[in-house]
PDB file of C-alpha atoms in Angstrom:
ATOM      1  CA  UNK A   1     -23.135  15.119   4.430  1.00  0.00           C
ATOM      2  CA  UNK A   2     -20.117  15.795   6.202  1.00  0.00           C
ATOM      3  CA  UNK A   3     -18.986  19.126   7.966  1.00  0.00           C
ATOM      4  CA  UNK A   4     -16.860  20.160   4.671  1.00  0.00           C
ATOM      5  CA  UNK A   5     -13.995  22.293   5.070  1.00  0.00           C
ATOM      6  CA  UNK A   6     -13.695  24.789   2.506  1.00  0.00           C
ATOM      7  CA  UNK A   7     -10.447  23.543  -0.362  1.00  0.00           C
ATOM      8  CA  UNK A   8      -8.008  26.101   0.531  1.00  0.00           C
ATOM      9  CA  UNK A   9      -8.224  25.461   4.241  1.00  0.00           C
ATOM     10  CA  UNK A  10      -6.722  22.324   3.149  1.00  0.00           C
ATOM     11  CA  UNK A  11      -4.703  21.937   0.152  1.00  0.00           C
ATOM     12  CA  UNK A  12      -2.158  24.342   2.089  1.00  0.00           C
ATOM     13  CA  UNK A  13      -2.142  21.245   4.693  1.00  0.00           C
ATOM     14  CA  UNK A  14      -1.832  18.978   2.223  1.00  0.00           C
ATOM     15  CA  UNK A  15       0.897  20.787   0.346  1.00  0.00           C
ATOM     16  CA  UNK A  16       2.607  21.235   3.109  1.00  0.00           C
ATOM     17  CA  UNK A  17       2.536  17.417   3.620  1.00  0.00           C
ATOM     18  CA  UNK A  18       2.607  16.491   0.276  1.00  0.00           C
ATOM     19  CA  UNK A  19       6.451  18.659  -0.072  1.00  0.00           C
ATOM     20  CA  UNK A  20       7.519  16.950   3.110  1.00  0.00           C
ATOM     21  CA  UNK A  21       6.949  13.664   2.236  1.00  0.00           C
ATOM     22  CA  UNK A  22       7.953  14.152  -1.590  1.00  0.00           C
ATOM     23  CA  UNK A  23      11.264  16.223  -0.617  1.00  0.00           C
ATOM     24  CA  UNK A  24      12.063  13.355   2.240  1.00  0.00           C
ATOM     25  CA  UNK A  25      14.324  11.057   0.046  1.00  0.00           C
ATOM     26  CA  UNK A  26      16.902  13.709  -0.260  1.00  0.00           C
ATOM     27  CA  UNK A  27      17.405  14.744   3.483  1.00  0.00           C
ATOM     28  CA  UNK A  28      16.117  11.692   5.047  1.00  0.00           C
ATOM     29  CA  UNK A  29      18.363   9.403   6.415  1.00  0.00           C
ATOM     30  CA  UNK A  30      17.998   5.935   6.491  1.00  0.00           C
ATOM     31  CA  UNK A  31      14.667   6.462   3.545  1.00  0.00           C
ATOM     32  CA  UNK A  32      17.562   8.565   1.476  1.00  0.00           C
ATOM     33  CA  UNK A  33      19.953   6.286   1.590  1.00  0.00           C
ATOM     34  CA  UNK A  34      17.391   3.021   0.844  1.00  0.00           C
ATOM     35  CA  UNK A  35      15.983   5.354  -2.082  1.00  0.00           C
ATOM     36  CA  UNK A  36      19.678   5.739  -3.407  1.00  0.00           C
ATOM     37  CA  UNK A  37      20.640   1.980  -2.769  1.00  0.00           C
ATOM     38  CA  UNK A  38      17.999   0.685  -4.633  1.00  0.00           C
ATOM     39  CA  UNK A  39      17.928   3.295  -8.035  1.00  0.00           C
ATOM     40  CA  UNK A  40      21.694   2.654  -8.190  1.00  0.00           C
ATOM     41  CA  UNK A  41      22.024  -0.497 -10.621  1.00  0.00           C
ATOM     42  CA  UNK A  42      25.338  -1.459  -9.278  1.00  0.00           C
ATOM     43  CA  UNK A  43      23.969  -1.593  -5.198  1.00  0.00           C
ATOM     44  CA  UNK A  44      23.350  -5.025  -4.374  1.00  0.00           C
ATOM     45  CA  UNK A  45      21.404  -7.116  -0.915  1.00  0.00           C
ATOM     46  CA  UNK A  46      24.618  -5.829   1.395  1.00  0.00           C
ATOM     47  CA  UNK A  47      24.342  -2.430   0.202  1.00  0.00           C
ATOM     48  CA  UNK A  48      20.630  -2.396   1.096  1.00  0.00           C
ATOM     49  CA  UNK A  49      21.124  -4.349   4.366  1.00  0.00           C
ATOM     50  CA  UNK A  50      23.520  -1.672   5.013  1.00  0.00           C
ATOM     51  CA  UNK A  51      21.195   1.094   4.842  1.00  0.00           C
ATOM     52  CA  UNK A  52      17.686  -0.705   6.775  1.00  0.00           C
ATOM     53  CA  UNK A  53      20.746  -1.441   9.767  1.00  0.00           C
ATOM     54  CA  UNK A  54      20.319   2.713  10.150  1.00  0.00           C
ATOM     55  CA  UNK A  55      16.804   2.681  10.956  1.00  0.00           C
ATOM     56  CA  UNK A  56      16.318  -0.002  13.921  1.00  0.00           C
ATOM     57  CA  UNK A  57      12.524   0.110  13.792  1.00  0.00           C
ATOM     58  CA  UNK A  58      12.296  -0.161  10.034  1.00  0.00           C
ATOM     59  CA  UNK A  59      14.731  -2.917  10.458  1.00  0.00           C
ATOM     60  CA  UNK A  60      12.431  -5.079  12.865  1.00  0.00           C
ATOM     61  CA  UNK A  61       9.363  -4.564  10.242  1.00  0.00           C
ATOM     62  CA  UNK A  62      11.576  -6.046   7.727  1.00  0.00           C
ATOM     63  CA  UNK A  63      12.521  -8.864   9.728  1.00  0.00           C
ATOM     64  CA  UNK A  64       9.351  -9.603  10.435  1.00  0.00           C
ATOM     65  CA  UNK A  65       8.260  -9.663   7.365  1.00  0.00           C
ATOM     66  CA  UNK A  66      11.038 -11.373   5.922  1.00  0.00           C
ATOM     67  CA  UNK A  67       9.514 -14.309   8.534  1.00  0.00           C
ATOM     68  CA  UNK A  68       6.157 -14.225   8.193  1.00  0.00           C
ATOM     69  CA  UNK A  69       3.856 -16.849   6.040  1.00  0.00           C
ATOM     70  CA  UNK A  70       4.218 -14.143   2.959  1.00  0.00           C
ATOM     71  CA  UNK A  71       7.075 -16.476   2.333  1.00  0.00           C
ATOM     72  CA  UNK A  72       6.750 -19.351   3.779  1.00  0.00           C
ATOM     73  CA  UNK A  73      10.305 -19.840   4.758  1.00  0.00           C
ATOM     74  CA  UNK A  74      11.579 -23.472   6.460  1.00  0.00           C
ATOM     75  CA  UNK A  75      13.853 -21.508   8.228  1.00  0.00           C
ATOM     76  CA  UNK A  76      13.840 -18.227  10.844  1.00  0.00           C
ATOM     77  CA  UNK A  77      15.541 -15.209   9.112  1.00  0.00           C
ATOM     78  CA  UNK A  78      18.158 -13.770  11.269  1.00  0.00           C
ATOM     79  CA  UNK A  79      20.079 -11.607   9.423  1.00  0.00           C
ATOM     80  CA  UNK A  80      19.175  -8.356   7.809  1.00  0.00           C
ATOM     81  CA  UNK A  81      20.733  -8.983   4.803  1.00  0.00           C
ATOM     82  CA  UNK A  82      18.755 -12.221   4.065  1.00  0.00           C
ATOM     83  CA  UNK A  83      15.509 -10.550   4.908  1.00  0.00           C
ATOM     84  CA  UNK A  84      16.079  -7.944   1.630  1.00  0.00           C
ATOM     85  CA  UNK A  85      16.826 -10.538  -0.313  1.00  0.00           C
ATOM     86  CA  UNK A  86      13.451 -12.587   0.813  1.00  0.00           C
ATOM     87  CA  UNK A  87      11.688  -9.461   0.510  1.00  0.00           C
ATOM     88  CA  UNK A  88      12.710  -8.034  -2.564  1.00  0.00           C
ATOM     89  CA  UNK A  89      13.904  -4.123  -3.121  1.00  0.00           C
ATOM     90  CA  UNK A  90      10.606  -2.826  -4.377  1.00  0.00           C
ATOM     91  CA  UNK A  91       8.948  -3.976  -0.944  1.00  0.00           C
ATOM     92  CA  UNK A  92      11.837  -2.409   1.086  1.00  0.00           C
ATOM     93  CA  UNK A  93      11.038   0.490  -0.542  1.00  0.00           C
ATOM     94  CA  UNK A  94       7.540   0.124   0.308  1.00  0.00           C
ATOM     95  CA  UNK A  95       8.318  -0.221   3.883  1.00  0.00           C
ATOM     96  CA  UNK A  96       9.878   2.608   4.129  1.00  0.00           C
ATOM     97  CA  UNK A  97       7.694   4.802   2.579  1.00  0.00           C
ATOM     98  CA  UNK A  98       5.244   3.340   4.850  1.00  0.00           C
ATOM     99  CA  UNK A  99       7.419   3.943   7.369  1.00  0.00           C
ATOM    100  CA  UNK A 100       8.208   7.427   6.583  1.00  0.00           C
ATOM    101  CA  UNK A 101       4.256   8.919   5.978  1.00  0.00           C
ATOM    102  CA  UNK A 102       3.663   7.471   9.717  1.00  0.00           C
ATOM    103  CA  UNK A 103       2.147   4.541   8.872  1.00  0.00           C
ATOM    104  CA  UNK A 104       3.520   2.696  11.509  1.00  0.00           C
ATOM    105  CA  UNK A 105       2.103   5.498  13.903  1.00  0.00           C
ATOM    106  CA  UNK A 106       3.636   7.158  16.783  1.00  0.00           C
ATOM    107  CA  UNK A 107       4.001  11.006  16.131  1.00  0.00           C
ATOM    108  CA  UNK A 108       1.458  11.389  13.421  1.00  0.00           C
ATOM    109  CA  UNK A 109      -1.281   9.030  15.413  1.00  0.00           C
ATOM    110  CA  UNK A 110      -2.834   5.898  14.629  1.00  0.00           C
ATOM    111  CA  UNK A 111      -3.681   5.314  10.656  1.00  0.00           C
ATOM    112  CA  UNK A 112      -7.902   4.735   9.872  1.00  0.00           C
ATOM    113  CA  UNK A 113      -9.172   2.198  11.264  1.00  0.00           C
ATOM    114  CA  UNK A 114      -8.663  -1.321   9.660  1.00  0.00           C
ATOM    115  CA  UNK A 115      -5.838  -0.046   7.599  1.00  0.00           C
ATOM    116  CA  UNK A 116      -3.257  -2.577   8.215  1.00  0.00           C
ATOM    117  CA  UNK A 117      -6.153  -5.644   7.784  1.00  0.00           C
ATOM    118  CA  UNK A 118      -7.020  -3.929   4.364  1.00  0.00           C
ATOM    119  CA  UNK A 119      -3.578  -3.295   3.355  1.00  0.00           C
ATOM    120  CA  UNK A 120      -2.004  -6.842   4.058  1.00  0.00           C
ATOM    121  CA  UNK A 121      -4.791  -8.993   2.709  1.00  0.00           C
ATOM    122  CA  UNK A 122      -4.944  -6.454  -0.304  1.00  0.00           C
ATOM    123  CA  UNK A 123      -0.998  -7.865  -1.016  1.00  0.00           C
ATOM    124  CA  UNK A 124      -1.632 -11.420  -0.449  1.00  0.00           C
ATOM    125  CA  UNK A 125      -4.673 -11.345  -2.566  1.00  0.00           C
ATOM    126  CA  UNK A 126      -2.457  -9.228  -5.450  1.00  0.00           C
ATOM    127  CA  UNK A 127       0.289 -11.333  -4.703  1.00  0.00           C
ATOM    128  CA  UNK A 128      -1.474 -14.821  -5.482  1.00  0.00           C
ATOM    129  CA  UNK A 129      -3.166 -13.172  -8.806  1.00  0.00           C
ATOM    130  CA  UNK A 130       0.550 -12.500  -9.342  1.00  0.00           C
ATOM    131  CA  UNK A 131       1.821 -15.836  -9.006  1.00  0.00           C
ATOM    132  CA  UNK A 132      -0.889 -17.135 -11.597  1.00  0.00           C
ATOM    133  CA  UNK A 133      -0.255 -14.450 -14.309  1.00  0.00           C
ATOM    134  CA  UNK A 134       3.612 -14.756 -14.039  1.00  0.00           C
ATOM    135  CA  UNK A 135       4.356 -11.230 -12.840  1.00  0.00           C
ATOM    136  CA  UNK A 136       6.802 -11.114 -10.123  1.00  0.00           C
ATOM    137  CA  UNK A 137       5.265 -11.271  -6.731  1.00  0.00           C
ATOM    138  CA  UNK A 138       7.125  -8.777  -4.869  1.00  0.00           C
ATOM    139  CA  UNK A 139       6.075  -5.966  -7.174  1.00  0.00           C
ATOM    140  CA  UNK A 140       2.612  -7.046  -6.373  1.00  0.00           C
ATOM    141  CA  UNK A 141       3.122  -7.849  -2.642  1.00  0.00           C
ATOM    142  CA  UNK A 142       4.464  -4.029  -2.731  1.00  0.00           C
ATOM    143  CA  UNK A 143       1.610  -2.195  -5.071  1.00  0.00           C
ATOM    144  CA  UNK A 144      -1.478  -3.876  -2.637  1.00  0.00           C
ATOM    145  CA  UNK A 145       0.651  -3.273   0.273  1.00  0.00           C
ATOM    146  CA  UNK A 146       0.974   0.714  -0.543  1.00  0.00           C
ATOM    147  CA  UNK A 147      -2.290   1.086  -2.181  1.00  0.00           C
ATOM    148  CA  UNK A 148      -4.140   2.963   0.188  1.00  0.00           C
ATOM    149  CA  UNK A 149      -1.162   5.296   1.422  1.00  0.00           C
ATOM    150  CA  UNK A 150      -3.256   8.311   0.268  1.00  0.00           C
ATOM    151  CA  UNK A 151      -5.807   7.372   2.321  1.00  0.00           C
ATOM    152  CA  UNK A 152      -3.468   7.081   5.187  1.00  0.00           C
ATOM    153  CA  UNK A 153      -2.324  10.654   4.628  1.00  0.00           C
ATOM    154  CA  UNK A 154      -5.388  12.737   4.342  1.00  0.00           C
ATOM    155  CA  UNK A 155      -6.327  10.539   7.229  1.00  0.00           C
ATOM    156  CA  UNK A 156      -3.452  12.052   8.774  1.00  0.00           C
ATOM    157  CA  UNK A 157      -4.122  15.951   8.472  1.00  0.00           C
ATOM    158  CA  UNK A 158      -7.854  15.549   9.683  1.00  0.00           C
ATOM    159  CA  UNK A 159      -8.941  12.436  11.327  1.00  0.00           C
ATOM    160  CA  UNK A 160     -12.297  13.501  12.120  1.00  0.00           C
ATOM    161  CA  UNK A 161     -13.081  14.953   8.526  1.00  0.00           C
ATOM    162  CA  UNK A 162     -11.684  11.577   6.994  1.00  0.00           C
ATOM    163  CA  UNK A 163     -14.173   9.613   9.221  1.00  0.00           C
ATOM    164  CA  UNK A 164     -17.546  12.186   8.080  1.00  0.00           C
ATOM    165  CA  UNK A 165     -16.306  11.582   4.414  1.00  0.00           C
ATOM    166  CA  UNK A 166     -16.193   7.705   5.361  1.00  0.00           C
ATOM    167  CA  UNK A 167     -19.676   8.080   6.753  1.00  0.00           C
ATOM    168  CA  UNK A 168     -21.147  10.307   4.172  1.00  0.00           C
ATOM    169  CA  UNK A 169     -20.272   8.165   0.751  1.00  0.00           C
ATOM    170  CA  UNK A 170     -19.635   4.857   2.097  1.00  0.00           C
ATOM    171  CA  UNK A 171     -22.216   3.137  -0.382  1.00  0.00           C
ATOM    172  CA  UNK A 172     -21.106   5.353  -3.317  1.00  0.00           C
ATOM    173  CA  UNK A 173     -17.529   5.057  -4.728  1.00  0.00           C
ATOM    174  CA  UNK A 174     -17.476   7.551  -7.499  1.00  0.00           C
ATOM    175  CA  UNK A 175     -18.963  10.016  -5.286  1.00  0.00           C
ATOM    176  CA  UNK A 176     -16.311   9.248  -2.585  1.00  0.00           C
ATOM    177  CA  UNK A 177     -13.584  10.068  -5.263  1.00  0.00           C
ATOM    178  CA  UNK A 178     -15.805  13.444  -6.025  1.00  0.00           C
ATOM    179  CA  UNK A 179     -16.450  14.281  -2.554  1.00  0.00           C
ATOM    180  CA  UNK A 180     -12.321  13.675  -1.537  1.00  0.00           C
ATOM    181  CA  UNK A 181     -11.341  16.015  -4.935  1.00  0.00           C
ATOM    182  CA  UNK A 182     -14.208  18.516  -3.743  1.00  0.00           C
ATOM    183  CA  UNK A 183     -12.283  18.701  -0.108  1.00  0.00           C
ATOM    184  CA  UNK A 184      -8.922  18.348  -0.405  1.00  0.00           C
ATOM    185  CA  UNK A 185      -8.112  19.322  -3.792  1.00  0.00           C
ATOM    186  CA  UNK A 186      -6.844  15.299  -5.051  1.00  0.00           C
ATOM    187  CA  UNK A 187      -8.353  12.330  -4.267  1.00  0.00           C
ATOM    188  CA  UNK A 188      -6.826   9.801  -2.037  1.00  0.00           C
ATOM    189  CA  UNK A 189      -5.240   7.771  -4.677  1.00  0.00           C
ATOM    190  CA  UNK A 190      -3.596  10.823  -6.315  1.00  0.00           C
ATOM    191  CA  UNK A 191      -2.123  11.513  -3.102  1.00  0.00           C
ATOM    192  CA  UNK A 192      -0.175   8.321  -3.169  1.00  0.00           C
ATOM    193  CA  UNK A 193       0.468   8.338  -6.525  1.00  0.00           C
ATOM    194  CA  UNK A 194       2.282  11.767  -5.858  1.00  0.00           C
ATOM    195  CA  UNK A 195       4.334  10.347  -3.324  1.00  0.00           C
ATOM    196  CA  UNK A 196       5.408   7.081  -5.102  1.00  0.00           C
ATOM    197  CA  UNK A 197       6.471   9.448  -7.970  1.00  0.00           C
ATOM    198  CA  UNK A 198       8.804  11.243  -6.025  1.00  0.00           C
ATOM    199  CA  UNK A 199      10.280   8.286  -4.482  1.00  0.00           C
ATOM    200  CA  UNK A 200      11.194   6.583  -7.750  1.00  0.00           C
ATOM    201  CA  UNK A 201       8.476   4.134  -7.907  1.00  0.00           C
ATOM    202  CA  UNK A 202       8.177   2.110 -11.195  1.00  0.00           C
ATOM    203  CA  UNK A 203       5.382   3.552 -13.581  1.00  0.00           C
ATOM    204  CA  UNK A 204       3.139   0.425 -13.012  1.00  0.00           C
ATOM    205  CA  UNK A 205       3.500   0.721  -9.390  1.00  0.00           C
ATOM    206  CA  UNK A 206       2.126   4.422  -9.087  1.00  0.00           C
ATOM    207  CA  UNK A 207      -0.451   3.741 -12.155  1.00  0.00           C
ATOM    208  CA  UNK A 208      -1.759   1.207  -9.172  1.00  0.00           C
ATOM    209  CA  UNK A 209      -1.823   3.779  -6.817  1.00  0.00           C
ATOM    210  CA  UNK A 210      -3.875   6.337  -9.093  1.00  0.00           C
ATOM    211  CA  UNK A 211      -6.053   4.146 -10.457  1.00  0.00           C
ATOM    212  CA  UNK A 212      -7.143   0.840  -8.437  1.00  0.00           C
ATOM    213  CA  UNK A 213     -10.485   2.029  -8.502  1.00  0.00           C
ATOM    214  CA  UNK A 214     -10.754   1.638 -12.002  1.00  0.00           C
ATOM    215  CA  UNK A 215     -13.070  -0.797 -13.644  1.00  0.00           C
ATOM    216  CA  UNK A 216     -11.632  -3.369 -15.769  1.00  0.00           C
ATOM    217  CA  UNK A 217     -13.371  -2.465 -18.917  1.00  0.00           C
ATOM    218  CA  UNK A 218     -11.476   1.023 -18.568  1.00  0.00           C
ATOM    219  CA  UNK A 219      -7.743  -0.435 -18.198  1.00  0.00           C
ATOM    220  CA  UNK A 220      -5.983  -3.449 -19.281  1.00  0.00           C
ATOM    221  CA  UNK A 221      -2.452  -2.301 -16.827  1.00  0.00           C
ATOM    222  CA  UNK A 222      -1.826  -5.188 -15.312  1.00  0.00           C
ATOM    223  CA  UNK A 223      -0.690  -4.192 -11.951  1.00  0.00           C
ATOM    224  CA  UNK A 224      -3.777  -2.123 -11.695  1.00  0.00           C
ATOM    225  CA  UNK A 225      -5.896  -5.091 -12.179  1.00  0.00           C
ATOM    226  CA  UNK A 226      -3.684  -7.410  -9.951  1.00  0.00           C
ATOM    227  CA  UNK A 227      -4.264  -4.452  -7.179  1.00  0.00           C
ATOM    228  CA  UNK A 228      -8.112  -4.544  -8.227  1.00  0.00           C
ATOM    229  CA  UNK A 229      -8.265  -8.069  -7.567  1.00  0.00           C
ATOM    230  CA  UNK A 230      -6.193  -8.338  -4.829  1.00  0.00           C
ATOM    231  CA  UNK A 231      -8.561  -5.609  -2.774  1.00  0.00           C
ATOM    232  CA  UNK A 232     -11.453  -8.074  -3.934  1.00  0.00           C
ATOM    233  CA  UNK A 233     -10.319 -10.996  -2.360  1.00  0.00           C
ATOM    234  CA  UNK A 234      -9.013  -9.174   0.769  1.00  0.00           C
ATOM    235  CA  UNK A 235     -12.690  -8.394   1.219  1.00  0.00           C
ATOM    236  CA  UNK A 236     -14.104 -11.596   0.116  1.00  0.00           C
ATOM    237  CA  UNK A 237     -11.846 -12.904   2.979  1.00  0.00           C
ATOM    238  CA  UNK A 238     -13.311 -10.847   5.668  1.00  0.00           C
ATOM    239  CA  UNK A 239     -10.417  -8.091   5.187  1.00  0.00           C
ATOM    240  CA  UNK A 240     -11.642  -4.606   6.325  1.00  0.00           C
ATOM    241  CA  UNK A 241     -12.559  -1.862   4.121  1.00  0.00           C
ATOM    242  CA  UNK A 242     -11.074   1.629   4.516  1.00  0.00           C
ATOM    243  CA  UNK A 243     -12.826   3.901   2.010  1.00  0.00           C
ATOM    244  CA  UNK A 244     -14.987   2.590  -0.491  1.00  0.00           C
ATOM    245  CA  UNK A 245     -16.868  -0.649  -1.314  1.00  0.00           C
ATOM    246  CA  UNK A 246     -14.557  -3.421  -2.572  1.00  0.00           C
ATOM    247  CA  UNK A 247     -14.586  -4.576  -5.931  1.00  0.00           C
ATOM    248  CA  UNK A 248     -16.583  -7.751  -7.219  1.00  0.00           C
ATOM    249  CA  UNK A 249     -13.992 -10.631  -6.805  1.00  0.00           C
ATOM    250  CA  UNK A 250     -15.553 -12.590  -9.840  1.00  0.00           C
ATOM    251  CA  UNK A 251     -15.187  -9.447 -12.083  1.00  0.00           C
ATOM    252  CA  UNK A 252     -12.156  -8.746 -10.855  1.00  0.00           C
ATOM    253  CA  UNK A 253     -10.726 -12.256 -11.068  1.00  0.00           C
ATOM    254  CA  UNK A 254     -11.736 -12.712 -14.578  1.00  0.00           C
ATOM    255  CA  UNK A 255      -9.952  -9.834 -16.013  1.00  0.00           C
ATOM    256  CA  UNK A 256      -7.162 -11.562 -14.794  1.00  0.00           C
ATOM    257  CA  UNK A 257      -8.042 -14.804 -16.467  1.00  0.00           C
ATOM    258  CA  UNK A 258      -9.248 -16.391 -13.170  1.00  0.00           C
ATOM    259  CA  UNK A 259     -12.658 -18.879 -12.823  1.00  0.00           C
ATOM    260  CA  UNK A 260     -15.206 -18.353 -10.987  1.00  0.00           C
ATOM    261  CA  UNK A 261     -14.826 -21.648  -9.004  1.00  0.00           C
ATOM    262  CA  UNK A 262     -11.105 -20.415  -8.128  1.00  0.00           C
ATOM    263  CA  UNK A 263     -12.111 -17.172  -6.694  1.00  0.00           C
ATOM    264  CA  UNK A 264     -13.497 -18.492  -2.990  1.00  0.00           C
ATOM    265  CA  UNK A 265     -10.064 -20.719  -2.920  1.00  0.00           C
ATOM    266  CA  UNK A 266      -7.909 -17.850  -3.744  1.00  0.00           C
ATOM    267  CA  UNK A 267      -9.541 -15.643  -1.161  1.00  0.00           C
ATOM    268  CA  UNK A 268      -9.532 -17.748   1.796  1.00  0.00           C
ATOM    269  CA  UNK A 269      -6.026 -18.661   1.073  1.00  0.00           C
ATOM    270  CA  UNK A 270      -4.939 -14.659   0.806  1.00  0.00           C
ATOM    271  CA  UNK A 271      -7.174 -14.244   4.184  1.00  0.00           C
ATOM    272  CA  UNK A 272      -5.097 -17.341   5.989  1.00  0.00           C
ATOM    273  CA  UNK A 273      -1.401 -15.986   4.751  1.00  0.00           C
ATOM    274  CA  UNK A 274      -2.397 -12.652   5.428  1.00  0.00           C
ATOM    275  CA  UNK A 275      -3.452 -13.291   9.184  1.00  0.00           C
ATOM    276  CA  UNK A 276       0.132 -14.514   9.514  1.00  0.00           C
ATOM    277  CA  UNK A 277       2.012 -11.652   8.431  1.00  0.00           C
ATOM    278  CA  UNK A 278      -0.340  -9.039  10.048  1.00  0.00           C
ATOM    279  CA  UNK A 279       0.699 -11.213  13.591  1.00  0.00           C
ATOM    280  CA  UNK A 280       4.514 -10.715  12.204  1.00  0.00           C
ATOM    281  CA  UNK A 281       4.621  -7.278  10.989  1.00  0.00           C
ATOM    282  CA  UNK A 282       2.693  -5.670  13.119  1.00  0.00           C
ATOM    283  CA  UNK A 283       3.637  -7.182  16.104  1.00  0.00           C
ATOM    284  CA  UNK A 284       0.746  -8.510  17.388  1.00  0.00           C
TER     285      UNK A 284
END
C-alpha cells in the first residue's frame, strides 16, 4: 500500500490548486482572453488568432498541431489564424488549459510518465470513433486529448505519492478511484472535471472528464463512450497507460456500433496518426 498522506494534508493543496487553476480565466492573460474569444458568439478565427499571438509558446503548440497528421493537411500551415481554424475552438481551448495546469512542464515539472503517449493516442482513437458516429471530430480530438488532466494535477502536488498510488492499485481500477477519493479528497477525473467547468467547457466535454471510466452498460453519453473507446484503442496500439488498466477495445467499440474485425484496423491507424502529432506537438 502506499505511504498515505492523511486527506486534510492535501485537499488544502489541492484547493489551493484547484482555485488557481479555476479562478485563472479571469486574470490570466492570453487563457482569459482565448476563454472570452471563444464563449463570445460573435468572435470569429481572427479574433482567436488574435489572442494565441499573446502567448508565443502556446502559439507554436498550435502550429504544430495545426501541421501534424491529426489533419492531414497537403499543405504547411503558416499562419496562426489558419491553424484555429484547422484546429477548431474547442481544441484551442484545450491547449490552453493544458497549457495553463503545466502540462507542457517547465515550472510545475515534468507531467507522469507516458502522459503525452496516453493523451494523444487517446484523441486519435476518440477522434476516428468520432468520424464513424458523425460527431464532430474536434470535440472528440479535444475530450481524449484533456482526459487525464486530473491526473496530471494531483501528479503535480505530489509526484512521489502519485507514483505509490500507481504502484499500489495498478491491477484494480475501482479501487484506484477509491484509493485517489480516500487521499486527496476527489478522484482524478473529478479534478478535471472541476477545471473544465470553470473554463466553460461544454457539458459533454466535462461529463468525459468525470466519467471515462465508466462502463458502457452504466452510460449511453456519447462523448463518454467515444473517450472510452478512444483510451481502448490508444492501448491496443501500444499507447502508454497512466493510471488504470485500459478498457476492452471490443467492448468499448461495440457500444459505439463498431465490429469486432474493425477494432485492430482502427487501432493501428489511431497508433500511426498519433505518432505523428506526438513528433509535432511535442517537439520531438
Amino acid at each position: 500500500m502506499p505511504k498515505e498522506k492523511p486527506v486534510n494534508d492535501l485537499a488544502s493543496p489541492l484547493a489551493t490548486l484547484l482555485a488557481e487553476l479555476t479562478e485563472l480565466p479571469t486574470h490570466m492573460g492570453a487563457a482569459g482572453g482565448i476563454l472570452a474569444i471563444i464563449d463570445d458568439p460573435h468572435s470569429d478565427a481572427d479574433d482567436l488568432a488574435r489572442a494565441v499571438d499573446t502567448d508565443p509558446a502556446l502559439c507554436v503548440k498550435i502550429l504544430r498541431l495545426a501541421n501534424s497528421s491529426a489533419y492531414g493537411l497537403s499543405r504547411r500551415v503558416m499562419s496562426t489564424r489558419t491553424a484555429v481554424s484547422v484546429i477548431g475552438f474547442d481544441t484551442v481551448r484545450a491547449l490552453a488549459v493544458l497549457a495553463a495546469s503545466g502540462a507542457f512542464a517547465g515550472e510545475h515539472g515534468e507531467p507522469p510518465d507516458g502522459f503525452w503517449g496516453h493523451s494523444i493516442a487517446t484523441a486519435h482513437g476518440a477522434a476516428l470513433l468520432a468520424r464513424n458516429r458523425g460527431v464532430k471530430v474536434s470535440d472528440a480530438f479535444a475530450a481524449g486529448l484533456l482526459h487525464d488532466l486530473g491526473a496530471m494535477l494531483l501528479h503535480r502536488l505530489d509526484p512521489a505519492l502519485f507514483a505509490d498510488l500507481d504502484q499500489a492499485t495498478a491491477e484494480d481500477l475501482p479501487g484506484r478511484l477509491a484509493q485517489e477519493r480516500a487521499t486527496y479528497g476527489m478522484h482524478h477525473g473529478e479534478v478535471g472535471a472541476a477545471v473544465l467547468d470553470a473554463w466553460g467547457f461544454p457539458s459533454e466535454m466535462i461529463d468525459a472528464q468525470r466519467d471515462h471510466h465508466r462502463l458502457p452498460v452504466a452510460t449511453t453519453a456519447e462523448m463518454v463512450l467515444l473517450v472510452r473507446g478512444g483510451e481502448a484503442l490508444a492501448d491496443l496500439g501500444g499507447a502508454p497507460s497512466i493510471v488504470e488498466l485500459p478498457p476492452d477495445a471490443v467492448e468499448a467499440c461495440t457500444a459505439l456500433g463498431i465490429g469486432r474485425e474493425s477494432v485492430m484496423e482502427l487501432a493501428q491507424q489511431a497508433a500511426h496518426e498519433a505518432e505523428g502529432t506526438a513528433l509535432q506537438l511535442m517537439g520531438a
